[in-house]
CSV table of C-alpha atoms in Angstrom, one decimal:
chain,number,residue,atom,x,y,z
A,117,MET,CA,-65.1,56.7,-39.2
A,118,PRO,CA,-64.3,53.1,-40.8
A,119,LEU,CA,-65.9,51.8,-37.5
A,120,ALA,CA,-68.9,54.1,-37.9
A,121,ILE,CA,-69.4,53.0,-41.4
A,122,PHE,CA,-69.0,49.5,-40.5
A,123,TYR,CA,-71.8,49.7,-37.8
A,124,LEU,CA,-74.0,51.3,-40.0
A,125,ALA,CA,-73.8,48.7,-43.3
A,126,LEU,CA,-73.3,46.0,-40.1
A,127,TRP,CA,-77.1,47.0,-39.4
A,128,LEU,CA,-78.5,47.9,-42.9
A,129,VAL,CA,-76.7,45.2,-45.1
A,130,GLY,CA,-74.9,42.5,-42.9
A,131,VAL,CA,-71.6,41.7,-42.0
A,132,TRP,CA,-70.4,41.6,-45.7
A,133,GLY,CA,-71.6,44.7,-46.8
A,134,ALA,CA,-70.2,45.5,-43.3
A,135,LEU,CA,-66.7,44.3,-44.9
A,136,ILE,CA,-67.3,46.1,-48.3
A,137,GLY,CA,-68.1,49.3,-46.8
A,138,ALA,CA,-64.6,49.4,-44.9
A,139,LEU,CA,-63.1,48.5,-48.0
A,140,ALA,CA,-65.1,51.3,-49.7
A,141,TRP,CA,-64.0,53.8,-47.1
A,142,SER,CA,-60.3,52.9,-47.4
A,143,TYR,CA,-60.6,53.2,-51.1
A,144,ALA,CA,-62.5,56.7,-50.7
A,145,ALA,CA,-59.9,58.4,-48.8
A,146,LEU,CA,-57.3,57.1,-50.9
A,147,ALA,CA,-59.5,58.4,-54.1
A,148,VAL,CA,-60.1,61.7,-52.5
A,149,ARG,CA,-56.4,62.5,-51.8
A,150,LEU,CA,-55.4,62.0,-55.2
A,151,ILE,CA,-58.2,64.2,-56.8
A,152,LEU,CA,-56.7,66.8,-54.4
A,153,GLY,CA,-53.3,66.3,-55.0
A,154,LYS,CA,-52.3,66.0,-51.8
A,155,ARG,CA,-49.6,63.9,-50.8
A,156,VAL,CA,-50.8,60.2,-50.0
A,157,PRO,CA,-49.3,58.6,-46.7
A,158,GLY,CA,-47.7,55.3,-46.9
A,159,LEU,CA,-49.7,54.3,-44.1
A,160,LEU,CA,-53.5,55.0,-45.8
A,161,LEU,CA,-51.4,52.6,-49.1
A,162,LEU,CA,-50.3,50.1,-46.7
A,163,GLY,CA,-53.7,49.9,-44.8
A,164,THR,CA,-55.6,49.9,-48.2
A,165,ALA,CA,-53.5,47.4,-49.5
A,166,ALA,CA,-53.8,44.8,-46.4
A,167,ILE,CA,-57.5,45.5,-46.0
A,168,THR,CA,-58.0,44.6,-49.9
A,169,VAL,CA,-55.9,41.5,-49.4
A,170,ARG,CA,-58.1,40.8,-46.1
A,171,THR,CA,-61.5,41.3,-47.7
A,172,LEU,CA,-60.4,39.3,-51.2
A,173,ILE,CA,-59.2,36.1,-48.7
A,174,SER,CA,-62.6,36.5,-46.7
A,175,PHE,CA,-64.9,36.6,-49.6
A,176,LEU,CA,-62.9,33.7,-51.3
A,177,THR,CA,-63.0,31.4,-48.1
A,178,GLY,CA,-66.4,32.8,-47.6
A,179,SER,CA,-65.3,33.1,-43.6
A,180,VAL,CA,-65.2,36.6,-42.4
A,181,PHE,CA,-63.5,35.0,-39.2
A,182,VAL,CA,-60.8,34.4,-41.9
A,183,TYR,CA,-60.9,38.6,-42.1
A,184,PHE,CA,-60.7,39.3,-38.2
A,185,LEU,CA,-58.5,36.6,-37.6
A,186,GLN,CA,-55.7,37.8,-40.1
A,187,PRO,CA,-54.9,41.4,-37.8
A,188,THR,CA,-54.7,38.6,-35.2
A,189,LEU,CA,-52.2,37.1,-36.6
A,190,GLY,CA,-50.0,40.0,-37.7
A,191,THR,CA,-50.3,41.0,-33.7
A,192,VAL,CA,-49.1,37.9,-33.2
A,193,ALA,CA,-46.4,37.8,-35.2
A,194,ILE,CA,-45.0,41.4,-33.9
A,195,GLY,CA,-45.4,40.2,-30.8
A,196,LEU,CA,-42.9,37.3,-31.3
A,197,ALA,CA,-40.6,39.5,-33.1
A,198,PHE,CA,-40.4,41.6,-30.2
A,199,LEU,CA,-39.8,39.0,-27.8
A,200,LEU,CA,-37.3,37.4,-30.0
A,201,SER,CA,-35.0,40.2,-30.4
A,202,VAL,CA,-34.7,40.3,-26.6
A,203,PRO,CA,-32.0,36.8,-26.5
A,204,VAL,CA,-30.1,38.4,-30.2
A,205,GLY,CA,-29.2,41.1,-27.9
A,206,ARG,CA,-31.3,44.1,-30.6
A,207,PRO,CA,-34.5,44.4,-28.3
A,208,LEU,CA,-36.8,46.0,-30.9
A,209,ALA,CA,-37.7,49.0,-28.2
A,210,GLU,CA,-34.3,50.4,-28.8
A,211,ARG,CA,-34.6,50.0,-32.7
A,212,LEU,CA,-37.8,51.8,-32.7
A,213,ALA,CA,-37.7,54.5,-30.0
A,214,GLY,CA,-35.5,57.0,-32.3
A,215,ASP,CA,-38.7,56.9,-34.6
A,216,PHE,CA,-41.1,58.5,-31.5
A,217,VAL,CA,-38.7,60.5,-29.9
A,218,PRO,CA,-35.0,61.2,-31.3
A,219,LEU,CA,-32.3,60.7,-28.3
A,220,PRO,CA,-29.0,61.5,-28.4
A,221,HIS,CA,-26.6,58.4,-29.3
A,222,ALA,CA,-24.8,59.0,-26.0
A,223,LEU,CA,-28.3,58.4,-24.4
A,224,ALA,CA,-29.2,55.7,-26.4
A,225,SER,CA,-26.1,53.6,-26.6
A,226,HIS,CA,-25.6,54.0,-22.6
A,227,PRO,CA,-26.1,50.5,-20.4
A,228,VAL,CA,-29.1,51.8,-18.5
A,229,ALA,CA,-31.0,53.2,-21.5
A,230,ARG,CA,-30.1,49.5,-23.2
A,231,LYS,CA,-31.3,48.0,-19.7
A,232,VAL,CA,-34.6,49.4,-20.1
A,233,PHE,CA,-34.8,48.9,-23.8
A,234,LEU,CA,-34.8,45.4,-23.2
A,235,ARG,CA,-37.7,45.9,-20.3
A,236,ILE,CA,-39.6,47.5,-22.4
A,237,THR,CA,-39.4,45.2,-25.5
A,238,LEU,CA,-40.4,42.8,-22.8
A,239,LEU,CA,-43.4,44.1,-22.1
A,240,TRP,CA,-44.5,45.0,-25.4
A,241,ALA,CA,-43.9,41.4,-26.3
A,242,PHE,CA,-46.3,41.0,-23.3
A,243,VAL,CA,-49.0,43.1,-24.5
A,244,LEU,CA,-49.2,42.3,-27.9
A,245,LEU,CA,-49.2,38.7,-27.1
A,246,SER,CA,-52.1,39.2,-24.3
A,247,ASN,CA,-53.7,41.7,-26.7
A,248,ALA,CA,-54.1,39.0,-29.9
A,249,ALA,CA,-54.9,36.3,-27.3
A,250,VAL,CA,-58.2,38.4,-25.8
A,251,THR,CA,-59.1,39.5,-29.1
A,252,LEU,CA,-58.9,35.6,-30.0
A,253,TRP,CA,-60.9,35.0,-27.5
A,254,PHE,CA,-63.5,37.8,-28.5
A,255,LEU,CA,-63.6,36.5,-32.1
A,256,LEU,CA,-64.6,32.6,-30.5
A,257,THR,CA,-66.9,33.8,-28.3
A,258,GLU,CA,-68.4,37.0,-29.1
A,259,PRO,CA,-71.0,38.2,-32.3
A,260,VAL,CA,-69.4,40.3,-35.1
A,261,GLY,CA,-70.5,43.5,-33.3
A,262,VAL,CA,-70.0,42.5,-30.2
A,263,PHE,CA,-66.4,41.6,-31.9
A,264,VAL,CA,-65.2,44.7,-33.3
A,265,MET,CA,-66.3,47.1,-30.5
A,266,ALA,CA,-64.5,45.1,-28.0
A,267,LYS,CA,-61.8,44.9,-29.7
A,268,THR,CA,-61.3,48.3,-30.5
A,269,ALA,CA,-61.6,49.0,-26.7
A,270,SER,CA,-59.4,45.7,-25.7
A,271,THR,CA,-56.8,47.2,-28.4
A,272,ALA,CA,-56.9,51.1,-26.6
A,273,VAL,CA,-56.6,50.1,-22.9
A,274,PHE,CA,-53.7,47.7,-23.9
A,275,THR,CA,-51.9,50.1,-26.5
A,276,VAL,CA,-52.9,53.5,-24.4
A,277,GLY,CA,-51.6,51.6,-20.9
A,278,ALA,CA,-48.3,50.1,-22.7
A,279,VAL,CA,-47.2,53.7,-23.6
A,280,ALA,CA,-47.6,55.5,-20.6
A,281,LEU,CA,-45.7,52.3,-18.8
A,282,SER,CA,-43.1,52.6,-21.2
A,283,SER,CA,-42.7,56.1,-21.2
A,284,PHE,CA,-43.2,56.4,-17.3
A,285,TRP,CA,-40.4,53.4,-17.2
A,286,PHE,CA,-38.0,54.8,-19.4
A,287,ARG,CA,-37.8,58.4,-17.9
A,288,GLY,CA,-38.0,57.6,-14.3
A,289,THR,CA,-35.0,55.3,-15.0
A,290,LEU,CA,-32.8,57.7,-16.5
A,291,ARG,CA,-33.7,60.1,-14.1
A,292,ARG,CA,-32.8,57.9,-10.9
A,293,HIS,CA,-29.8,57.2,-12.9
A,294,GLY,CA,-29.0,60.7,-13.2
A,295,LEU,CA,-29.6,60.5,-17.3
A,296,LEU,CA,-32.3,63.1,-17.3
A,297,ALA,CA,-32.2,66.2,-15.1
A,298,PRO,CA,-34.6,65.2,-12.0
A,299,LYS,CA,-38.3,66.7,-13.0
A,300,ARG,CA,-39.4,70.4,-12.0
A,301,PRO,CA,-42.2,71.2,-9.9
A,302,VAL,CA,-45.3,72.5,-10.9
A,303,GLY,CA,-45.5,76.1,-11.2
A,304,SER,CA,-41.2,76.7,-11.0
A,305,ARG,CA,-39.7,78.1,-13.9
A,306,ALA,CA,-36.9,77.5,-15.9
């Protein structure tokens, strides 16, 4: 929905109107939850705060480029955090895995699992830094409307690919080492 609002406002009133439209959508989503007495998710609060700062900085600098550069710089920072977590022996993928899939401590701390977490951390560092580079290239070479669509599509491809590869790699390696039950053939009963 925010992307649709951005494009509609971009077409109707231009890029600054589109930025305000995206900001207004965030505040409307927040207001609806507050008015209805529903819990406000932390991600909505963080997202609204981030888009407020981005919009404010863009208006103060008069630069739409700055608006779109900020999340790209954030992606670079996260990619570097993944990369730098490897030599210090605390791969971020290992630390974040429990947020997505509860793993027993014995499995998560097994040397084979730790080695896979290290590789997955490097994969995510590469994916995030590559995504940032492609996004920056789009930002420098494309008009705003094309940039937003291209960035959305490329980020989806990078993210879905990395999630699929991470899952496949993790489960496959654990199965090969006997740490997960073998895959059951399709149609077999438990």
